Each structure stands twice: as structure tokens, then as C-alpha cells.
Amino acid sequence: DINLSSDTYTTDNNHTTRPIHTNPAFIQQLKDDLRDHRMILFRNQTNLSGQRQVDISNTLGKIQSFFHHHPQSPHTDILRASNDPAVGCTNVGRSGWHNDGIYQTRPFQFQTM
């Protein structure tokens, strides 16, 4: 099991110790697995901070933040969508629920949730 919320460290081929989400081999494996399987689930990520989610997302490519920030969102680059305006942003995307960029000319290559 991989705990992305902890400061779990790995040692890469160059014997450099770093947090797992910054290890180039881990990042490449993550990208490869996403392309091959279209979805990856990391179970039991109970303490994953908003900043860590953004850090991990940044390893996959440039984050596109062009939406409204909801007060309940853990980070300004994280869209908190909901059908309850007290909990998150409503009417997201063209159809009222899409937040995956498929309506754009060039959709997102990766999306984290």
C-alpha cells in the first residue's frame, strides 16, 4: 500500500532519498498506469492534504485552475463540486456536472480526484 499523505521516502537508482510522490520512477509508473488502466485508486488516503493533492497533480502536468474557489475546498487549485452550494460549487461545466475538461478543445490529459 502507498500512503501518499505521509512523508514516505523511497530511494531511486541514483540512491537519492525523496518523498515517494517526487520520485521520478514513481511518477513515470503512475503516468504509465493511468494511460494503461485509465484510473488508479489509492485506498485509505485519510489524511491527504489539499497541498499534497496539488503537489501530486503537478507531477502529472500543469494544473489548470480556472474555476471558482469554494470556501470548503482544501486548496485554491482544487474544485469542490456538489449539488449543495453549502458544500461545494454547483452547476460545474457545460452540463452542470462535468469538471474533467472534455468540453475543451484540448481536454485534460490526467485528472485527479
mmCIF file of C-alpha atoms in Angstrom:
data_model
loop_
_atom_site.group_PDB
_atom_site.id
_atom_site.type_symbol
_atom_site.label_atom_id
_atom_site.label_comp_id
_atom_site.label_asym_id
_atom_site.label_seq_id
_atom_site.Cartn_x
_atom_site.Cartn_y
_atom_site.Cartn_z
ATOM 1 C CA ASP A 1 0.000 0.000 0.000
ATOM 2 C CA ILE A 2 1.158 3.506 -0.812
ATOM 3 C CA ASN A 3 0.301 6.263 1.630
ATOM 4 C CA LEU A 4 0.521 9.483 -0.364
ATOM 5 C CA SER A 5 -0.310 11.616 2.666
ATOM 6 C CA SER A 6 2.753 10.567 4.629
ATOM 7 C CA ASP A 7 6.322 11.563 4.031
ATOM 8 C CA THR A 8 7.166 8.019 2.927
ATOM 9 C CA TYR A 9 10.579 8.051 1.364
ATOM 10 C CA THR A 10 11.995 5.901 -1.372
ATOM 11 C CA THR A 11 15.470 5.523 -2.750
ATOM 12 C CA ASP A 12 15.794 5.651 -6.520
ATOM 13 C CA ASN A 13 18.517 4.209 -8.776
ATOM 14 C CA ASN A 14 20.761 7.167 -8.032
ATOM 15 C CA HIS A 15 20.459 6.414 -4.305
ATOM 16 C CA THR A 16 18.624 9.692 -3.769
ATOM 17 C CA THR A 17 16.104 9.580 -0.932
ATOM 18 C CA ARG A 18 12.962 11.606 -1.573
ATOM 19 C CA PRO A 19 9.216 11.593 -0.825
ATOM 20 C CA ILE A 20 7.566 8.924 -2.956
ATOM 21 C CA HIS A 21 5.416 11.405 -4.888
ATOM 22 C CA THR A 22 8.579 13.181 -6.085
ATOM 23 C CA ASN A 23 10.439 10.036 -7.144
ATOM 24 C CA PRO A 24 10.820 10.087 -10.975
ATOM 25 C CA ALA A 25 10.349 6.316 -11.233
ATOM 26 C CA PHE A 26 7.105 6.502 -9.231
ATOM 27 C CA ILE A 27 5.835 9.428 -11.337
ATOM 28 C CA GLN A 28 6.570 7.596 -14.590
ATOM 29 C CA GLN A 29 4.897 4.421 -13.299
ATOM 30 C CA LEU A 30 1.881 6.481 -12.246
ATOM 31 C CA LYS A 31 1.609 8.046 -15.725
ATOM 32 C CA ASP A 32 2.056 4.668 -17.430
ATOM 33 C CA ASP A 33 -0.565 3.027 -15.219
ATOM 34 C CA LEU A 34 -3.028 5.871 -15.821
ATOM 35 C CA ARG A 35 -2.586 5.547 -19.580
ATOM 36 C CA ASP A 36 -2.930 1.746 -19.458
ATOM 37 C CA HIS A 37 -5.798 1.458 -16.965
ATOM 38 C CA ARG A 38 -7.480 4.899 -17.241
ATOM 39 C CA MET A 39 -7.961 5.007 -13.468
ATOM 40 C CA ILE A 40 -5.920 4.317 -10.373
ATOM 41 C CA LEU A 41 -7.371 4.138 -6.894
ATOM 42 C CA PHE A 42 -5.194 4.756 -3.864
ATOM 43 C CA ARG A 43 -7.188 3.357 -0.962
ATOM 44 C CA ASN A 44 -7.189 4.675 2.593
ATOM 45 C CA GLN A 45 -5.798 8.156 1.880
ATOM 46 C CA THR A 46 -7.401 9.578 5.018
ATOM 47 C CA ASN A 47 -5.040 12.483 5.690
ATOM 48 C CA LEU A 48 -4.168 13.669 2.200
ATOM 49 C CA SER A 49 -3.894 17.453 2.457
ATOM 50 C CA GLY A 50 -5.015 19.804 -0.278
ATOM 51 C CA GLN A 51 -1.423 20.886 -0.805
ATOM 52 C CA ARG A 52 -0.241 17.276 -1.195
ATOM 53 C CA GLN A 53 -3.025 16.614 -3.739
ATOM 54 C CA VAL A 54 -1.833 19.637 -5.716
ATOM 55 C CA ASP A 55 1.810 18.543 -5.402
ATOM 56 C CA ILE A 56 0.977 15.087 -6.775
ATOM 57 C CA SER A 57 -1.166 16.564 -9.555
ATOM 58 C CA ASN A 58 1.687 18.866 -10.557
ATOM 59 C CA THR A 59 3.866 15.819 -11.198
ATOM 60 C CA LEU A 60 1.412 14.752 -13.921
ATOM 61 C CA GLY A 61 1.445 18.097 -15.720
ATOM 62 C CA LYS A 62 0.460 21.725 -15.441
ATOM 63 C CA ILE A 63 -2.638 22.243 -13.318
ATOM 64 C CA GLN A 64 -5.452 24.153 -14.987
ATOM 65 C CA SER A 65 -7.333 26.129 -12.350
ATOM 66 C CA PHE A 66 -9.985 28.249 -13.990
ATOM 67 C CA PHE A 67 -12.931 27.659 -11.721
ATOM 68 C CA HIS A 68 -14.424 29.245 -8.675
ATOM 69 C CA HIS A 69 -12.892 28.548 -5.307
ATOM 70 C CA HIS A 70 -15.378 27.294 -2.731
ATOM 71 C CA PRO A 71 -14.737 28.078 0.967
ATOM 72 C CA GLN A 72 -14.925 24.333 1.766
ATOM 73 C CA SER A 73 -12.173 23.499 -0.743
ATOM 74 C CA PRO A 74 -8.866 22.469 0.859
ATOM 75 C CA HIS A 75 -6.808 24.395 -1.759
ATOM 76 C CA THR A 76 -7.444 27.082 -4.376
ATOM 77 C CA ASP A 77 -6.406 24.643 -7.141
ATOM 78 C CA ILE A 78 -8.959 22.043 -6.045
ATOM 79 C CA LEU A 79 -12.526 22.274 -7.310
ATOM 80 C CA ARG A 80 -15.038 21.181 -4.735
ATOM 81 C CA ALA A 81 -18.162 20.306 -6.737
ATOM 82 C CA SER A 82 -21.503 19.469 -5.179
ATOM 83 C CA ASN A 83 -25.231 19.736 -5.716
ATOM 84 C CA ASP A 84 -25.360 21.567 -2.355
ATOM 85 C CA PRO A 85 -23.982 25.134 -2.544
ATOM 86 C CA ALA A 86 -23.043 24.999 1.143
ATOM 87 C CA VAL A 87 -20.713 22.086 0.422
ATOM 88 C CA GLY A 88 -19.261 22.904 -2.998
ATOM 89 C CA CYS A 89 -19.620 24.677 -6.331
ATOM 90 C CA THR A 90 -22.806 23.840 -8.226
ATOM 91 C CA ASN A 91 -23.522 23.826 -11.970
ATOM 92 C CA VAL A 92 -19.940 22.908 -12.835
ATOM 93 C CA GLY A 93 -19.035 22.587 -16.514
ATOM 94 C CA ARG A 94 -21.292 22.934 -19.533
ATOM 95 C CA SER A 95 -23.822 20.338 -18.463
ATOM 96 C CA GLY A 96 -23.857 21.283 -14.796
ATOM 97 C CA TRP A 97 -21.626 18.497 -13.547
ATOM 98 C CA HIS A 98 -18.598 17.909 -15.791
ATOM 99 C CA ASN A 99 -15.276 19.010 -14.338
ATOM 100 C CA ASP A 100 -12.985 16.824 -16.444
ATOM 101 C CA GLY A 101 -12.319 19.239 -19.296
ATOM 102 C CA ILE A 102 -13.829 17.015 -22.016
ATOM 103 C CA TYR A 103 -15.747 20.035 -23.280
ATOM 104 C CA GLN A 104 -12.495 21.871 -24.036
ATOM 105 C CA THR A 105 -10.723 21.876 -27.402
ATOM 106 C CA ARG A 106 -7.830 20.067 -25.741
ATOM 107 C CA PRO A 107 -9.151 18.033 -22.759
ATOM 108 C CA PHE A 108 -7.039 17.293 -19.711
ATOM 109 C CA GLN A 109 -4.504 14.506 -20.143
ATOM 110 C CA PHE A 110 -4.873 13.458 -16.495
ATOM 111 C CA GLN A 111 -7.340 14.282 -13.756
ATOM 112 C CA THR A 112 -7.020 13.656 -10.043
ATOM 113 C CA MET A 113 -9.971 13.362 -7.696
#
